[in-house]
């Protein structure tokens, strides 16, 4: 430890980060700005958790709390339909039941609006946090684009429009346009004739998440950080005035540790006072070749599918919300269901040449709010629970938490993200 500039507070000299996903790498990278020595540990390889096969949208206009009233109506219908994009295991464990009960409690308009006030604070700073990483040398493309949300019937758009109205009412600036089916096809020629209406959400960005996390890891290393792959952390406690990170291959001592282990966070964080229920919301993805280049992010809300360009002539298709443990075997039927749902909506896709099937777990919290800040144990910090939006919120999470750890100040959004908040 050494004295920080402000108020004589001790800045940790050495911090271990558990988890080399978008969130953990961003925390490590931001700590390096304060001269902190970092080691990032991952039980697998860099960026191969949820940060791998996702859609890569960096979309502040869509970054909203997950629990909302229409989820209840949709969720009930979906659970009764075996082909639906929302799936529950046949036998739910007690943790899942507890999680779902709390999630349902948060599906009210009042709680959504309250949470949205917090998201508005975060969303205003998302691009700035990405720009800081890129200006300092994180060398991976981040493209500007509109997200095109397409529907086969006008009635299907009501939910998204209502949500966007909520975002605007919370005071967040958004720019939205309504398009006919023909206008949508002119903008995105891969859309089929089934599309009757689209909503264009301007001013968003997207990236290839695998390429971005690899570039971020390169920068952490270039700034003298260490990244160790294939090391499982089994527990964290205090030992001789420091933090001891217990690993399958021994231990590391540090002045502080950040637990940024995505959907596995409850395994390590529950020993440190984090009580907000969390569960894995697994999603699936695959890549399909297209005859024409996909123009930008394409979203089919009714099919719960989000597509993004992959190279010049393919799309990554992501979908499904499967409440399941992160390491459970993938369910092949999930990919088939996505394929069936998306197929009629695209023209010119080569469905027989689908590649890269993938499953990953969104780290969901029951109140739809991430968990970022100090835990109940001195020197143990939490960075997780970003649910649907951990790519979008990763760099900002790193920036806010690093500022807190290094200087002792608490930037405004951190109080709202308190990992020790009471769970209702
Ligand atoms: C289908 C799908 C589509 C998505 N689309 C988007 C999108 O378009 N935009 C967006 O913003 N978000 C999206 N998300 C959400 C986003 O992927 C996640 O919120 C984000 O990747 C979480 O990042 P993370 O770093 O917290 O977790 P992860 O990327 O999962 O990283 C956690 C890491 O911790 C490691 N780990 C876990 N336990 C241990 C341990 N005990 N010891 C050592 N290491 C450990 C894991 O191996 C893993 O590498 C999507 C998710 C899915 C599933």
GROMACS .gro file of C-alpha atoms and ligand atoms in nm, residues 18-24 41-59 231-234 260-265 267-268 281-285 306 318-320 358-363 383-393, ligand 1:
model
  117
   18UNK     CA    1  -1.062  -1.256  -1.069
   19UNK     CA    2  -1.212  -1.291  -1.418
   20UNK     CA    3  -1.067  -1.191  -1.755
   21UNK     CA    4  -1.395  -1.089  -1.919
   22UNK     CA    5  -1.493  -0.742  -2.038
   23UNK     CA    6  -1.555  -0.629  -1.681
   24UNK     CA    7  -1.245  -0.773  -1.510
   41UNK     CA    8  -0.666  -1.460  -1.302
   42UNK     CA    9  -0.908  -1.665  -1.508
   43UNK     CA   10  -1.014  -2.025  -1.476
   44UNK     CA   11  -1.027  -2.046  -1.853
   45UNK     CA   12  -0.894  -1.825  -2.129
   46UNK     CA   13  -0.916  -1.450  -2.175
   47UNK     CA   14  -1.260  -1.332  -2.277
   48UNK     CA   15  -1.409  -1.680  -2.318
   49UNK     CA   16  -1.695  -1.636  -2.069
   50UNK     CA   17  -2.009  -1.439  -2.154
   51UNK     CA   18  -1.781  -1.180  -2.312
   52UNK     CA   19  -1.716  -1.411  -2.609
   53UNK     CA   20  -2.014  -1.501  -2.830
   54UNK     CA   21  -2.249  -1.215  -2.744
   55UNK     CA   22  -2.394  -0.961  -2.988
   56UNK     CA   23  -2.145  -0.685  -2.904
   57UNK     CA   24  -2.397  -0.400  -2.895
   58UNK     CA   25  -2.275  -0.091  -2.716
   59UNK     CA   26  -2.619   0.058  -2.697
  231UNK     CA   27  -0.623  -2.081  -1.269
  232UNK     CA   28  -0.940  -2.134  -1.067
  233UNK     CA   29  -0.989  -1.914  -0.762
  234UNK     CA   30  -1.153  -2.115  -0.485
  260UNK     CA   31  -1.530  -0.990  -1.165
  261UNK     CA   32  -1.626  -1.346  -1.240
  262UNK     CA   33  -1.949  -1.293  -1.432
  263UNK     CA   34  -2.222  -1.552  -1.375
  264UNK     CA   35  -1.993  -1.738  -1.132
  265UNK     CA   36  -1.983  -1.437  -0.899
  267UNK     CA   37  -1.962  -1.872  -0.574
  268UNK     CA   38  -1.705  -1.624  -0.439
  281UNK     CA   39  -2.948  -1.606  -1.791
  282UNK     CA   40  -2.789  -1.817  -2.058
  283UNK     CA   41  -2.796  -1.712  -2.420
  284UNK     CA   42  -2.694  -1.891  -2.737
  285UNK     CA   43  -2.536  -1.770  -3.057
  306UNK     CA   44  -3.009  -0.972  -3.169
  318UNK     CA   45  -2.784  -1.433  -3.053
  319UNK     CA   46  -3.098  -1.526  -2.866
  320UNK     CA   47  -3.266  -1.717  -2.580
  358UNK     CA   48  -2.196  -2.099  -2.848
  359UNK     CA   49  -2.362  -2.068  -2.510
  360UNK     CA   50  -2.277  -1.812  -2.241
  361UNK     CA   51  -2.437  -1.693  -1.919
  362UNK     CA   52  -2.554  -1.336  -1.864
  363UNK     CA   53  -2.484  -1.250  -1.499
  383UNK     CA   54  -1.770  -0.592  -1.022
  384UNK     CA   55  -2.049  -0.798  -1.175
  385UNK     CA   56  -2.419  -0.855  -1.224
  386UNK     CA   57  -2.433  -0.662  -1.553
  387UNK     CA   58  -2.690  -0.898  -1.702
  388UNK     CA   59  -2.776  -0.813  -2.062
  389UNK     CA   60  -2.529  -0.523  -2.079
  390UNK     CA   61  -2.184  -0.618  -1.948
  391UNK     CA   62  -2.006  -0.533  -2.274
  392UNK     CA   63  -2.166  -0.190  -2.288
  393UNK     CA   64  -2.102  -0.119  -1.919
  425LIG     C1   65  -2.639  -1.424  -2.608
  425LIG     C2   66  -2.586  -1.302  -2.537
  425LIG     C3   67  -2.587  -1.180  -2.600
  425LIG     C4   68  -2.540  -1.065  -2.535
  425LIG     N1   69  -2.533  -0.947  -2.602
  425LIG     C5   70  -2.481  -0.837  -2.540
  425LIG     C6   71  -2.467  -0.714  -2.611
  425LIG     O1   72  -2.499  -0.705  -2.729
  425LIG     N2   73  -2.418  -0.606  -2.544
  425LIG     C7   74  -2.381  -0.612  -2.411
  425LIG     O2   75  -2.342  -0.511  -2.355
  425LIG     N3   76  -2.390  -0.729  -2.342
  425LIG     C8   77  -2.438  -0.841  -2.404
  425LIG     N4   78  -2.449  -0.958  -2.335
  425LIG     C9   79  -2.412  -0.961  -2.193
  425LIG    C10   80  -2.262  -0.966  -2.176
  425LIG     O3   81  -2.209  -1.070  -2.257
  425LIG    C11   82  -2.224  -0.991  -2.029
  425LIG     O4   83  -2.295  -0.906  -1.944
  425LIG    C12   84  -2.074  -0.964  -2.010
  425LIG     O5   85  -1.999  -1.036  -2.103
  425LIG    C13   86  -2.031  -0.999  -1.869
  425LIG     O6   87  -1.892  -0.977  -1.861
  425LIG     P1   88  -1.811  -1.025  -1.735
  425LIG     O7   89  -1.671  -0.985  -1.756
  425LIG     O8   90  -1.881  -0.981  -1.611
  425LIG     O9   91  -1.829  -1.185  -1.736
  425LIG     P2   92  -1.756  -1.296  -1.825
  425LIG    O10   93  -1.724  -1.248  -1.960
  425LIG    O11   94  -1.838  -1.420  -1.813
  425LIG    O12   95  -1.618  -1.315  -1.751
  425LIG    C14   96  -1.608  -1.376  -1.625
  425LIG    C15   97  -1.479  -1.455  -1.624
  425LIG    O13   98  -1.456  -1.502  -1.492
  425LIG    C16   99  -1.394  -1.627  -1.501
  425LIG     N5  100  -1.417  -1.696  -1.373
  425LIG    C17  101  -1.535  -1.730  -1.317
  425LIG     N6  102  -1.516  -1.789  -1.198
  425LIG    C18  103  -1.383  -1.793  -1.178
  425LIG    C19  104  -1.302  -1.845  -1.072
  425LIG     N7  105  -1.355  -1.900  -0.963
  425LIG     N8  106  -1.167  -1.835  -1.085
  425LIG    C20  107  -1.111  -1.778  -1.196
  425LIG     N9  108  -1.184  -1.728  -1.297
  425LIG    C21  109  -1.319  -1.735  -1.288
  425LIG    C22  110  -1.465  -1.694  -1.617
  425LIG    O14  111  -1.384  -1.798  -1.673
  425LIG    C23  112  -1.484  -1.578  -1.713
  425LIG    O15  113  -1.382  -1.569  -1.811
  425LIG    C24  114  -2.494  -1.075  -2.400
  425LIG    C25  115  -2.492  -1.199  -2.337
  425LIG    C26  116  -2.535  -1.313  -2.404
  425LIG    C27  117  -2.529  -1.445  -2.333
   0.00000   0.00000   0.00000
